[in-house]
Structures are given as structure tokens and as C-alpha cells.
CSV table of C-alpha atoms in Angstrom, one decimal:
chain,number,residue,atom,x,y,z
A,276,UNK,CA,-7.6,38.0,77.4
A,277,UNK,CA,-7.4,36.5,74.0
A,278,UNK,CA,-7.4,37.9,70.5
A,279,UNK,CA,-7.6,36.3,67.2
A,280,UNK,CA,-7.0,38.2,64.1
A,281,UNK,CA,-6.8,36.6,60.6
A,282,UNK,CA,-5.9,33.3,62.8
A,283,UNK,CA,-4.8,30.0,61.2
A,284,UNK,CA,-3.2,27.1,61.7
A,285,UNK,CA,-2.1,24.1,59.0
A,286,UNK,CA,-0.4,20.9,59.8
A,287,UNK,CA,2.8,19.6,58.3
A,288,UNK,CA,1.8,17.4,55.4
A,289,UNK,CA,4.0,14.4,56.7
A,290,UNK,CA,2.9,14.8,60.4
A,291,UNK,CA,0.9,11.5,61.0
A,292,UNK,CA,-0.7,10.8,57.8
A,293,UNK,CA,-2.6,14.6,57.9
A,294,UNK,CA,-3.2,16.4,55.0
A,295,UNK,CA,-1.3,19.3,54.0
A,296,UNK,CA,-4.5,21.4,53.7
A,297,UNK,CA,-6.2,20.6,57.4
A,298,UNK,CA,-6.4,23.1,60.1
A,299,UNK,CA,-8.2,26.1,60.4
A,300,UNK,CA,-8.4,29.6,59.0
A,301,UNK,CA,-9.3,33.7,59.0
A,302,UNK,CA,-10.4,33.3,62.5
A,303,UNK,CA,-11.5,36.4,64.4
A,304,UNK,CA,-12.4,35.9,67.4
A,305,UNK,CA,-11.9,38.4,70.9
A,306,UNK,CA,-12.6,36.7,74.6
A,307,UNK,CA,-13.0,39.2,77.7
A,308,UNK,CA,-11.2,38.4,80.7
A,309,UNK,CA,-13.6,36.5,82.6
A,310,UNK,CA,-15.4,35.3,79.8
A,311,UNK,CA,-16.9,31.9,78.7
A,312,UNK,CA,-16.6,30.8,75.3
A,313,UNK,CA,-17.5,27.1,74.5
A,314,UNK,CA,-16.6,26.3,70.2
A,315,UNK,CA,-19.0,23.6,69.1
A,316,UNK,CA,-19.2,22.1,65.5
A,317,UNK,CA,-18.6,18.4,63.9
A,318,UNK,CA,-16.2,16.1,65.3
A,319,UNK,CA,-13.0,17.4,63.4
A,320,UNK,CA,-13.5,20.6,62.3
A,321,UNK,CA,-11.1,21.7,64.0
A,322,UNK,CA,-12.1,22.6,67.7
A,323,UNK,CA,-9.2,21.2,69.3
A,324,UNK,CA,-6.5,22.8,66.7
A,325,UNK,CA,-7.9,25.8,68.0
A,326,UNK,CA,-7.4,25.3,71.5
A,327,UNK,CA,-3.8,24.6,70.2
A,328,UNK,CA,-3.4,27.6,68.9
A,329,UNK,CA,-4.4,29.2,72.0
A,330,UNK,CA,-2.5,27.4,74.7
A,331,UNK,CA,0.8,27.0,72.0
A,332,UNK,CA,0.8,23.7,71.8
A,333,UNK,CA,0.4,24.7,67.8
A,334,UNK,CA,3.3,25.2,66.2
A,335,UNK,CA,5.1,24.5,69.6
A,336,UNK,CA,4.4,20.5,70.0
A,337,UNK,CA,2.2,20.1,67.0
A,338,UNK,CA,4.3,20.9,63.9
A,339,UNK,CA,2.8,23.2,60.9
A,340,UNK,CA,2.5,27.0,59.7
A,341,UNK,CA,0.7,29.8,62.5
A,342,UNK,CA,-0.5,32.8,60.9
A,343,UNK,CA,-2.2,35.9,61.6
A,344,UNK,CA,-1.9,37.4,65.3
A,345,UNK,CA,-2.9,35.1,68.1
A,346,UNK,CA,-2.7,37.2,71.8
A,347,UNK,CA,-2.8,36.3,75.6
A,348,UNK,CA,-3.3,38.4,77.8
A,349,UNK,CA,-1.7,41.5,75.5
A,350,UNK,CA,1.2,39.5,74.2
A,351,UNK,CA,1.9,36.5,71.3
A,352,UNK,CA,1.3,33.4,73.1
A,353,UNK,CA,4.9,32.2,71.7
A,354,UNK,CA,6.7,34.5,73.6
A,355,UNK,CA,5.5,33.5,76.7
A,356,UNK,CA,7.8,31.2,78.9
A,357,UNK,CA,7.1,27.9,80.1
A,358,UNK,CA,6.7,29.5,83.8
A,359,UNK,CA,4.8,32.3,82.8
A,360,UNK,CA,2.6,29.6,80.9
A,361,UNK,CA,2.1,27.8,83.8
A,362,UNK,CA,1.1,30.2,86.1
A,363,UNK,CA,-1.4,32.0,83.4
A,364,UNK,CA,-2.6,29.1,81.9
A,365,UNK,CA,-4.3,25.3,82.5
A,366,UNK,CA,-5.1,22.5,79.7
A,367,UNK,CA,-7.3,19.5,80.0
A,368,UNK,CA,-6.7,17.6,76.7
A,369,UNK,CA,-9.2,15.6,75.0
A,370,UNK,CA,-7.5,12.4,76.2
A,371,UNK,CA,-6.2,13.1,79.8
A,372,UNK,CA,-4.2,10.0,79.9
A,373,UNK,CA,-1.6,12.2,77.7
A,374,UNK,CA,-1.2,14.7,79.6
A,375,UNK,CA,0.2,13.0,82.9
A,376,UNK,CA,3.6,13.3,83.7
A,377,UNK,CA,3.3,10.9,87.8
A,378,UNK,CA,2.1,7.9,88.3
A,379,UNK,CA,0.0,8.5,91.6
A,380,UNK,CA,-3.1,11.2,91.6
A,381,UNK,CA,-1.4,13.4,94.1
A,382,UNK,CA,2.4,13.6,92.5
A,383,UNK,CA,0.3,14.5,89.5
A,384,UNK,CA,-1.5,16.9,91.6
A,385,UNK,CA,1.6,18.7,93.0
A,386,UNK,CA,3.7,18.3,89.1
A,387,UNK,CA,3.5,22.0,88.2
A,388,UNK,CA,3.8,23.2,91.9
A,389,UNK,CA,6.7,21.9,92.3
A,390,UNK,CA,8.1,22.5,88.7
A,391,UNK,CA,7.5,26.4,89.9
A,392,UNK,CA,9.4,25.8,93.3
A,393,UNK,CA,6.7,26.4,95.5
A,394,UNK,CA,7.3,25.1,99.2
A,395,UNK,CA,5.7,21.5,100.1
A,396,UNK,CA,3.8,22.7,103.0
A,397,UNK,CA,1.8,24.9,100.5
A,398,UNK,CA,2.0,22.7,97.9
A,399,UNK,CA,-0.1,20.4,99.9
A,400,UNK,CA,-2.6,22.8,100.7
A,401,UNK,CA,-3.2,23.5,97.1
A,402,UNK,CA,-3.3,19.8,96.0
A,403,UNK,CA,-5.8,19.0,99.0
A,404,UNK,CA,-8.6,22.0,97.7
A,405,UNK,CA,-8.4,21.1,94.1
A,406,UNK,CA,-9.2,17.5,95.1
A,407,UNK,CA,-11.5,18.5,97.2
A,408,UNK,CA,-13.0,20.9,94.6
A,409,UNK,CA,-13.1,17.5,92.3
A,410,UNK,CA,-14.3,15.5,94.7
A,411,UNK,CA,-10.9,13.0,94.3
A,412,UNK,CA,-9.7,13.2,98.2
A,413,UNK,CA,-9.9,9.1,98.0
A,414,UNK,CA,-8.0,8.5,94.7
A,415,UNK,CA,-5.2,10.4,95.7
A,416,UNK,CA,-3.0,7.6,96.7
A,417,UNK,CA,-4.4,5.6,93.6
A,418,UNK,CA,-1.9,5.2,90.2
A,419,UNK,CA,-3.3,7.0,87.6
A,420,UNK,CA,-3.4,4.2,85.2
A,421,UNK,CA,-5.6,2.4,88.0
A,422,UNK,CA,-8.3,5.0,87.7
A,423,UNK,CA,-12.0,4.5,85.4
A,424,UNK,CA,-11.5,7.4,82.0
A,425,UNK,CA,-14.2,9.4,84.0
A,426,UNK,CA,-11.5,9.4,87.1
A,427,UNK,CA,-8.8,10.2,84.7
A,428,UNK,CA,-10.6,13.6,83.5
A,429,UNK,CA,-11.3,14.3,87.4
A,430,UNK,CA,-7.7,13.9,87.9
A,431,UNK,CA,-6.6,15.8,84.8
A,432,UNK,CA,-9.3,19.0,85.5
A,433,UNK,CA,-7.9,18.9,89.2
A,434,UNK,CA,-4.3,19.1,87.9
A,435,UNK,CA,-5.2,21.8,85.9
A,436,UNK,CA,-6.8,24.3,88.2
A,437,UNK,CA,-4.6,23.7,91.6
A,438,UNK,CA,-2.9,27.1,90.6
A,439,UNK,CA,-6.4,28.5,89.8
A,440,UNK,CA,-4.9,29.9,86.6
A,441,UNK,CA,-6.0,33.1,84.5
A,442,UNK,CA,-7.0,31.3,81.3
A,443,UNK,CA,-8.8,27.7,81.3
A,444,UNK,CA,-8.8,25.5,78.3
A,445,UNK,CA,-10.5,22.7,78.2
A,446,UNK,CA,-10.9,19.8,75.2
A,447,UNK,CA,-14.3,17.8,75.9
A,448,UNK,CA,-14.3,17.8,79.7
A,449,UNK,CA,-17.4,16.3,79.9
A,450,UNK,CA,-17.0,13.4,77.4
A,451,UNK,CA,-16.1,11.0,80.2
A,452,UNK,CA,-18.0,11.8,83.2
A,453,UNK,CA,-21.6,11.1,84.1
A,454,UNK,CA,-24.7,13.1,85.0
A,455,UNK,CA,-23.7,14.2,88.4
A,456,UNK,CA,-19.6,15.0,87.6
A,457,UNK,CA,-20.8,17.0,85.0
A,458,UNK,CA,-23.0,19.0,86.7
A,459,UNK,CA,-20.5,19.2,89.6
A,460,UNK,CA,-18.2,20.3,87.1
A,461,UNK,CA,-20.2,23.2,86.2
A,462,UNK,CA,-20.4,24.6,88.9
A,463,UNK,CA,-16.8,24.3,89.5
A,464,UNK,CA,-16.6,26.7,85.9
A,465,UNK,CA,-18.8,28.6,87.5
A,466,UNK,CA,-16.6,29.9,90.7
A,467,UNK,CA,-13.9,30.1,89.1
A,468,UNK,CA,-14.9,32.3,86.1
A,469,UNK,CA,-16.7,34.7,89.0
A,470,UNK,CA,-13.6,34.4,90.3
A,471,UNK,CA,-12.0,36.1,86.8
A,472,UNK,CA,-10.9,32.9,84.9
A,473,UNK,CA,-11.2,33.1,81.4
A,474,UNK,CA,-12.6,29.6,80.2
A,475,UNK,CA,-13.0,28.6,76.7
A,476,UNK,CA,-14.4,25.2,76.2
A,477,UNK,CA,-14.6,22.8,73.4
A,478,UNK,CA,-17.6,20.4,74.0
A,479,UNK,CA,-20.3,18.8,72.2
A,480,UNK,CA,-22.6,18.2,75.4
A,481,UNK,CA,-23.8,22.0,75.2
A,482,UNK,CA,-26.8,22.1,76.8
A,483,UNK,CA,-25.2,21.4,79.9
A,484,UNK,CA,-22.7,24.1,79.9
A,485,UNK,CA,-25.6,26.7,79.9
A,486,UNK,CA,-24.9,27.8,83.6
A,487,UNK,CA,-21.9,28.6,82.6
A,488,UNK,CA,-21.4,29.8,79.1
A,489,UNK,CA,-21.4,33.3,77.7
A,490,UNK,CA,-21.2,32.5,73.6
A,491,UNK,CA,-21.5,29.5,71.7
A,492,UNK,CA,-19.0,29.6,69.0
A,493,UNK,CA,-20.0,27.0,65.4
A,494,UNK,CA,-16.9,26.4,63.8
A,495,UNK,CA,-17.2,24.7,60.7
A,496,UNK,CA,-14.6,23.5,57.8
A,497,UNK,CA,-12.3,24.9,60.0
A,498,UNK,CA,-13.6,28.7,60.2
A,499,UNK,CA,-15.9,30.6,62.5
A,500,UNK,CA,-19.2,30.1,61.1
A,501,UNK,CA,-21.6,31.7,63.9
A,502,UNK,CA,-21.7,32.8,66.9
A,503,UNK,CA,-24.8,33.2,69.6
A,504,UNK,CA,-25.4,34.3,72.9
A,505,UNK,CA,-25.9,31.9,75.9
A,506,UNK,CA,-29.8,33.0,75.6
A,507,UNK,CA,-30.0,32.7,71.9
A,508,UNK,CA,-28.5,29.3,71.8
A,509,UNK,CA,-30.7,28.0,74.9
A,510,UNK,CA,-33.9,29.5,72.5
A,511,UNK,CA,-32.9,27.3,69.6
A,512,UNK,CA,-34.7,23.9,67.9
A,513,UNK,CA,-33.6,20.9,67.3
A,514,UNK,CA,-34.4,21.9,63.8
A,515,UNK,CA,-32.1,24.8,64.0
A,516,UNK,CA,-28.9,23.3,65.2
A,517,UNK,CA,-29.8,19.9,63.0
A,518,UNK,CA,-28.1,21.4,60.2
A,519,UNK,CA,-24.5,22.0,61.8
A,520,UNK,CA,-24.4,18.4,63.7
A,521,UNK,CA,-24.9,19.4,66.6
A,522,UNK,CA,-26.6,17.7,69.3
A,523,UNK,CA,-30.1,19.0,71.4
A,524,UNK,CA,-31.7,17.1,74.3
A,525,UNK,CA,-35.0,16.8,71.4
A,526,UNK,CA,-32.8,14.3,69.5
A,527,UNK,CA,-34.7,11.9,71.7
A,528,UNK,CA,-37.7,12.5,69.5
A,529,UNK,CA,-35.6,11.6,66.0
A,530,UNK,CA,-37.0,7.7,64.5
A,531,UNK,CA,-34.1,5.6,64.1
A,532,UNK,CA,-35.9,3.2,61.7
A,533,UNK,CA,-34.8,0.4,63.3
A,534,UNK,CA,-36.5,-2.1,65.5
A,535,UNK,CA,-34.7,-4.2,67.6
A,536,UNK,CA,-35.2,-8.2,66.9
A,537,UNK,CA,-37.9,-9.5,70.0
A,538,UNK,CA,-37.7,-12.7,68.0
A,539,UNK,CA,-34.0,-13.5,68.6
A,540,UNK,CA,-34.7,-13.3,72.1
A,541,UNK,CA,-34.5,-17.4,73.2
A,542,UNK,CA,-30.6,-16.5,73.6
A,543,UNK,CA,-29.2,-15.4,76.3
A,544,UNK,CA,-26.2,-14.4,77.8
A,545,UNK,CA,-26.3,-14.8,81.6
A,546,UNK,CA,-24.0,-13.8,83.9
A,547,UNK,CA,-24.4,-15.1,87.7
A,548,UNK,CA,-22.9,-14.0,90.9
A,549,UNK,CA,-19.9,-12.5,88.9
A,550,UNK,CA,-17.3,-10.7,90.8
A,551,UNK,CA,-13.8,-9.0,90.8
A,552,UNK,CA,-11.2,-7.1,92.5
A,553,UNK,CA,-8.3,-5.5,91.3
A,554,UNK,CA,-6.8,-4.2,94.2
A,555,UNK,CA,-8.1,-3.2,98.1
A,556,UNK,CA,-7.6,0.5,96.5
A,557,UNK,CA,-10.5,-0.5,94.0
A,558,UNK,CA,-14.0,-0.9,94.3
A,559,UNK,CA,-15.0,-4.0,93.6
A,560,UNK,CA,-17.4,-5.8,91.7
A,561,UNK,CA,-19.4,-8.3,94.0
A,562,UNK,CA,-21.7,-10.7,93.5
A,563,UNK,CA,-23.6,-9.0,90.3
A,564,UNK,CA,-26.4,-11.2,88.3
A,565,UNK,CA,-27.4,-9.8,84.7
A,566,UNK,CA,-29.4,-11.2,81.9
A,567,UNK,CA,-29.0,-9.8,78.3
A,568,UNK,CA,-31.3,-10.9,75.5
A,569,UNK,CA,-30.1,-11.4,71.8
A,570,UNK,CA,-31.9,-8.9,69.2
A,571,UNK,CA,-31.6,-6.1,72.2
A,572,UNK,CA,-29.4,-3.0,72.8
A,573,UNK,CA,-28.8,-2.8,76.6
A,574,UNK,CA,-27.4,0.3,78.3
A,575,UNK,CA,-25.0,0.2,81.2
A,576,UNK,CA,-25.1,3.2,83.4
A,577,UNK,CA,-24.0,4.1,86.8
A,578,UNK,CA,-21.6,6.5,88.2
A,579,UNK,CA,-17.8,7.4,87.3
A,580,UNK,CA,-15.9,4.0,88.5
A,581,UNK,CA,-18.4,1.6,89.5
A,582,UNK,CA,-17.4,-1.0,87.5
A,583,UNK,CA,-19.3,-0.6,84.0
A,584,UNK,CA,-15.7,-0.9,81.9
A,585,UNK,CA,-14.8,-3.9,84.4
A,586,UNK,CA,-18.0,-6.0,84.0
A,587,UNK,CA,-17.8,-5.0,80.0
A,588,UNK,CA,-14.3,-6.6,80.0
A,589,UNK,CA,-15.4,-9.9,82.0
A,590,UNK,CA,-18.4,-10.7,79.6
A,591,UNK,CA,-16.1,-10.6,76.9
A,592,UNK,CA,-13.2,-12.5,78.3
A,593,UNK,CA,-10.8,-9.7,78.4
A,594,UNK,CA,-10.6,-10.3,82.2
A,595,UNK,CA,-11.2,-13.6,83.6
A,596,UNK,CA,-13.7,-13.6,86.3
A,597,UNK,CA,-12.8,-14.5,89.8
A,598,UNK,CA,-15.8,-16.0,91.2
A,599,UNK,CA,-19.4,-16.7,88.9
A,600,UNK,CA,-19.9,-17.9,85.5
A,601,UNK,CA,-21.0,-16.6,81.9
A,602,UNK,CA,-23.8,-18.3,80.0
A,603,UNK,CA,-24.7,-18.0,76.2
A,604,UNK,CA,-26.9,-20.4,74.9
A,605,UNK,CA,-27.8,-22.3,77.9
A,606,UNK,CA,-24.1,-23.3,78.2
A,607,UNK,CA,-20.8,-22.3,80.7
A,608,UNK,CA,-18.9,-19.7,78.4
A,609,UNK,CA,-14.7,-19.8,79.3
A,610,UNK,CA,-13.2,-16.6,78.9
A,611,UNK,CA,-11.6,-17.8,76.2
A,612,UNK,CA,-14.4,-18.8,74.8
A,613,UNK,CA,-16.0,-16.0,75.4
A,614,UNK,CA,-13.5,-13.9,73.6
A,615,UNK,CA,-14.2,-15.8,70.3
A,616,UNK,CA,-18.1,-14.7,70.7
A,617,UNK,CA,-17.3,-11.0,71.6
A,618,UNK,CA,-16.1,-7.5,70.0
A,619,UNK,CA,-15.0,-4.7,73.0
A,620,UNK,CA,-15.2,-0.8,71.4
A,621,UNK,CA,-13.1,0.7,74.0
A,622,UNK,CA,-13.5,3.9,75.6
A,623,UNK,CA,-10.0,5.1,74.3
A,624,UNK,CA,-9.8,4.3,71.1
A,625,UNK,CA,-5.8,4.9,70.1
A,626,UNK,CA,-5.6,1.6,72.5
A,627,UNK,CA,-7.1,-0.3,69.3
A,628,UNK,CA,-5.9,1.0,66.8
A,629,UNK,CA,-2.9,-0.5,64.7
A,630,UNK,CA,-3.2,-0.4,61.0
A,631,UNK,CA,-1.7,2.2,58.9
A,632,UNK,CA,-4.9,3.6,57.3
A,633,UNK,CA,-8.5,3.8,58.3
A,634,UNK,CA,-9.1,1.2,55.7
A,635,UNK,CA,-7.2,-1.4,56.5
A,636,UNK,CA,-7.5,-0.5,60.1
A,637,UNK,CA,-11.6,-1.7,59.3
A,638,UNK,CA,-10.9,-5.0,58.0
A,639,UNK,CA,-7.5,-5.7,60.3
A,640,UNK,CA,-7.0,-9.6,61.3
A,641,UNK,CA,-9.4,-10.8,59.1
A,642,UNK,CA,-9.1,-12.7,55.6
A,643,UNK,CA,-10.2,-10.0,53.2
A,644,UNK,CA,-12.8,-11.2,50.5
A,645,UNK,CA,-15.2,-9.4,48.0
A,646,UNK,CA,-18.5,-10.2,51.2
A,647,UNK,CA,-15.8,-8.6,53.4
A,648,UNK,CA,-14.8,-5.5,51.1
A,649,UNK,CA,-18.4,-4.7,50.7
A,650,UNK,CA,-19.1,-4.7,54.4
A,651,UNK,CA,-16.2,-2.7,55.0
A,652,UNK,CA,-17.8,0.1,52.6
A,653,UNK,CA,-20.8,-0.3,54.1
A,654,UNK,CA,-19.3,0.7,57.7
A,655,UNK,CA,-17.4,3.8,56.1
A,656,UNK,CA,-20.4,4.4,54.6
A,657,UNK,CA,-22.7,4.3,58.1
A,658,UNK,CA,-19.9,6.2,59.8
A,659,UNK,CA,-19.0,8.5,57.1
A,660,UNK,CA,-15.3,7.4,57.0
A,661,UNK,CA,-15.1,6.8,53.1
A,662,UNK,CA,-13.1,10.4,52.3
A,663,UNK,CA,-11.0,9.3,55.4
A,664,UNK,CA,-10.1,5.6,54.3
A,665,UNK,CA,-6.0,6.2,52.9
A,666,UNK,CA,-5.7,8.4,56.3
A,667,UNK,CA,-3.5,7.7,59.2
A,668,UNK,CA,-5.9,6.5,62.1
A,669,UNK,CA,-3.0,8.7,64.3
A,670,UNK,CA,-4.4,11.7,62.8
A,671,UNK,CA,-8.0,11.3,63.0
A,672,UNK,CA,-9.6,13.4,65.9
A,673,UNK,CA,-10.9,11.7,69.0
A,674,UNK,CA,-14.9,11.7,67.1
A,675,UNK,CA,-13.0,10.4,64.0
A,676,UNK,CA,-10.9,8.0,65.8
A,677,UNK,CA,-13.5,6.3,67.3
A,678,UNK,CA,-15.8,6.3,64.4
A,679,UNK,CA,-13.3,3.7,62.9
A,680,UNK,CA,-13.3,1.5,66.0
A,681,UNK,CA,-17.0,1.2,65.8
A,682,UNK,CA,-16.6,0.6,62.0
A,683,UNK,CA,-14.0,-2.2,63.1
A,684,UNK,CA,-16.4,-3.7,65.2
A,685,UNK,CA,-19.2,-3.5,62.2
A,686,UNK,CA,-17.3,-5.7,60.3
A,687,UNK,CA,-16.6,-8.6,63.0
A,688,UNK,CA,-18.8,-11.7,63.3
A,689,UNK,CA,-19.3,-11.5,67.3
A,690,UNK,CA,-22.4,-12.4,69.0
A,691,UNK,CA,-21.8,-9.7,72.0
A,692,UNK,CA,-20.4,-6.3,71.2
A,693,UNK,CA,-20.2,-4.1,73.7
A,694,UNK,CA,-19.5,-0.6,73.1
A,695,UNK,CA,-17.4,1.5,75.8
A,696,UNK,CA,-19.0,5.6,75.8
A,697,UNK,CA,-19.0,5.2,71.8
A,698,UNK,CA,-20.6,8.6,71.6
A,699,UNK,CA,-18.1,10.4,74.1
A,700,UNK,CA,-16.5,11.8,71.3
A,701,UNK,CA,-18.9,12.6,68.7
A,702,UNK,CA,-21.6,15.4,67.6
A,703,UNK,CA,-25.0,15.4,67.4
A,704,UNK,CA,-24.4,13.3,63.8
A,705,UNK,CA,-22.6,11.0,65.3
A,706,UNK,CA,-24.8,9.8,68.1
A,707,UNK,CA,-27.9,9.7,65.6
A,708,UNK,CA,-25.2,7.1,63.8
A,709,UNK,CA,-24.2,5.2,66.6
A,710,UNK,CA,-27.5,4.7,67.8
A,711,UNK,CA,-29.4,3.6,64.2
A,712,UNK,CA,-26.3,1.0,64.1
A,713,UNK,CA,-26.5,-0.4,67.7
A,714,UNK,CA,-30.4,-1.2,66.8
A,715,UNK,CA,-29.4,-2.4,63.0
A,716,UNK,CA,-26.9,-5.1,65.0
A,717,UNK,CA,-29.6,-6.1,67.1
A,718,UNK,CA,-32.4,-6.8,64.4
A,719,UNK,CA,-29.5,-9.0,62.6
A,720,UNK,CA,-29.8,-11.0,66.2
A,721,UNK,CA,-26.8,-9.4,68.1
A,722,UNK,CA,-26.5,-8.4,71.4
A,723,UNK,CA,-25.1,-5.1,72.1
A,724,UNK,CA,-24.1,-3.6,75.3
A,725,UNK,CA,-23.3,0.2,75.3
A,726,UNK,CA,-21.5,1.7,78.3
A,727,UNK,CA,-22.7,5.5,78.7
A,728,UNK,CA,-23.5,8.1,80.3
A,729,UNK,CA,-25.2,10.0,77.2
A,730,UNK,CA,-29.1,9.9,78.1
A,731,UNK,CA,-29.6,11.1,74.9
A,732,UNK,CA,-28.1,7.7,73.3
A,733,UNK,CA,-29.6,5.6,75.8
A,734,UNK,CA,-33.1,6.8,74.9
A,735,UNK,CA,-32.5,6.6,71.3
A,736,UNK,CA,-31.1,2.9,70.9
A,737,UNK,CA,-32.1,1.2,74.1
A,738,UNK,CA,-34.4,-1.2,75.1
A,739,UNK,CA,-33.2,-1.6,78.4
A,740,UNK,CA,-31.0,-0.3,81.3
A,741,UNK,CA,-28.6,-1.8,83.6
A,742,UNK,CA,-27.7,0.4,86.2
A,743,UNK,CA,-24.9,-0.6,88.2
A,744,UNK,CA,-25.4,1.6,91.7
A,745,UNK,CA,-23.7,0.2,94.9
A,746,UNK,CA,-21.8,-3.1,93.5
A,747,UNK,CA,-25.2,-3.9,92.4
A,748,UNK,CA,-27.5,-3.8,89.4
A,749,UNK,CA,-30.9,-2.5,88.7
A,750,UNK,CA,-32.9,-3.2,85.2
A,751,UNK,CA,-35.6,-0.6,84.3
A,752,UNK,CA,-37.2,-1.2,80.9
A,753,UNK,CA,-37.4,1.4,78.1
A,754,UNK,CA,-40.1,2.2,75.7
A,755,UNK,CA,-43.1,-0.7,74.5
């Protein structure tokens, strides 16, 4: 189905500030029809570039030099007509927002069928079936920009699979999904595979896909370093995959070497009877009470679309609650007052990247002095950004952009720091560093909230878990 022979791709040097040497090289890989292959490796190693070569976006959309052979279904991918490619392949990008064309979910699912001239009644049947597979029939009339990131991910997968393509390409498909949605996705992929669909997936959450994968292909520095069968990979210990920066369930045993500061807990953030509703079609957040102690790290968890990001924005003052109050240190705080005391690292890093270089982004909006300069270098070292400091942020991978936004938060003077899915694009090394950084902030007396579906991060970094469920919250404590 897919044949790469001495294949490589180098981005143009003037594209989004990329280095002229960045890309992948000397790729030799054959993928059989009906096989599932997962690409793994550190953030920025070239996984997404390989997917772009296979679906033809590199160099058709991403300018650069393609070398070697890239064949799909027996012929060069560049030779496919648009209609042929639409019927043969489905793609889900790392950022689902970048592949949407329509405003409503149902219209987005129907888009490819309408472009191919499929009869309208058949399109309606296909849309309903795709929505049912992803369990999103209730979202069909919703605007795409009103969805949570996890819901957008589900809509993108539904749209990509509506025509039952022979080849499905997925870039970080589980990044924004909760555990149940990820499990459902794996079962959907398994059904597609059993029907003959070839799957190629770039992922960091590797063990979640063991039920469907045939081979894991490790990418290091732009080339294939190792290939494991499913059984061989499943037998690997954390010590075996740690040198490659991969995630592993046993990572939770790692000692982060940062204790949280329980002595600082005399100050608390309190939300009392908080309510917020966007519109009638969206699930409201109603009457929620929450207490967050300084010097601690709290995980905010729950199913996709339950209101976690909404609560985070309300706490930070980016949205004004419609009912209830927020207190800090015993004093009622207005939305404007909360904004001056807080920092939100958004789930989609593109929304809060503005500067022309990584170094400038980290100190953006603050007066640069010797103290801030030293702190910025410390942040770059913490998140392995020193080598990228002169790069344009738009040229970075999703995981690298995520690290830049967290480094900027590190340099801020906020008392409350909310991280929205900070590890969604990060490898194993990145997860460990986020956990250590969160605990370091707590040790300094900050209040840290992590909105996450990442159980490894939760167990590594968090003292408390606030689980939002059915418009209510339940708190349980992790650790001593």
C-alpha cells in the first residue's frame, strides 16, 4: 500500500523560519494493505513530515525538496488527481482546526461527499453513520468553533472516515481525547483495519494502540532508527524505551525530585457556586464549588466537553462567570483582578504565539532586565528550547510550540497558573519535564491547575484531582 525507498524531504529555508537542513532522509519502509503502523519518537523528530510526504502535502502544500520514491497504492502520490486522492485517503491533522472548511459539524462531515458529487440522500446516510461511529450525533448542528478540542478531534476523525478510505493517516489522534474516547477510537480503527483499511498513525500515547497496531517505527533525527513488532514493543520496559524519549505506563514510578509546598496552603483560591453557559446548545457549567490551595498541583479531569477549559478560563478571569464568586486569600476577586494574578497556557498553542522568535516569545510583554534574562535562559533549558531560541515559533512542531508557551508561563509572575492539556503534543521526556516544572512552581508557592486526560502526568505531578462529571465536581487526593 505504501512504499518509501530512499525517501526524504527538506523544507525550504525560508518557510516559516525553518532550517534548510530540517526534514527527513533515507527512509526505507513498506506498509502492506490492511496493516497498522505507528510512528513514534521525540517531538520534532520528523513524524509529521513523513505523514505529509505520504498524503502529498509535502511538497504540494509545504514547499521543499522531495527525494527518493514515495508510492501509494502502486504509483507516485504526486500523480493522483484530487478526486482519486479524496477517495483513497483520509487524513486527520495534529491540529484539527486547520482542516475544517465548513462552520457546522454536519456540513463538515458532508463536505468531501458533496465535492465528489455523491447523491444527497446517500451523503445524509454517510454523515449519520460516521457521527454514530464517533458518538457525536448530538454535535451535528453545532458550530465547529463552539466545540472543545476533544470534540473537534472526534469531528475531524468522523469527516476523514466518512468515505471509508483505503488509507487513513492520523497525526496525534488521541492527543485531545479522554481515556474512554481514546478506547472508542481504537475500536473504530480496529473495525476499519478489519475491513481492509491501511492505517498509519503518529502518536506519543503508544500503549493505548496495542490492540490495533502491527508495528511501531521509531524515528530519530529524521530517519528510521528501529522497528518493533507489536509483541516486541509490548514487552519493553520503561528502561528500554527511555533512551528514545518514549512514553511508557511505568513512567509513573519516576521520582520528580520536587516536593510541593504544603506550608503555603494558608492561601487558597475558591470558586463558589460558579455557573457559565455559552448558549442553549452547549452543556452549561452550573453551581460548581472548587478550592485550590497554593503550593499544590491540582489535576482537573473529566470527559471531553464537560467544561474543564471553561472553568479554567473563569478562574483566570478570561471569562466572567454568570453566577457565583471567586476568592483569593479570602478576598473577592473580579475577572480583571484575576487576570492580573493568573496565566493560562492554552490547549492550542497557536492562539497565544505572537513573536518572531522563540526567545522573544518567552519574554513577550515584559521589560527585559538581567533577572528576566536569566529566568528566560532557565526556562529554555528546562524545556530544551535553547537550540530553538532564534527559530520562528510557527516553524515548530506541535510539541515544541507547547513547550514554548509553558516556558513563557514560567517567566511570568502569576500566582495561579492553569495548564490546558500541556502534554498533548509531548513525548515521554516532555511529560517528565512538565511534571517537574509544575511541582517546582508549587514549591515556590504558586497554585498550579493542570487540565488533562494524561494519567501519567496526573500521577507524576498532582497532589489532588478534581473530576468534573455531569456538571458537578468530585475531589479525591493522590499521594500521602
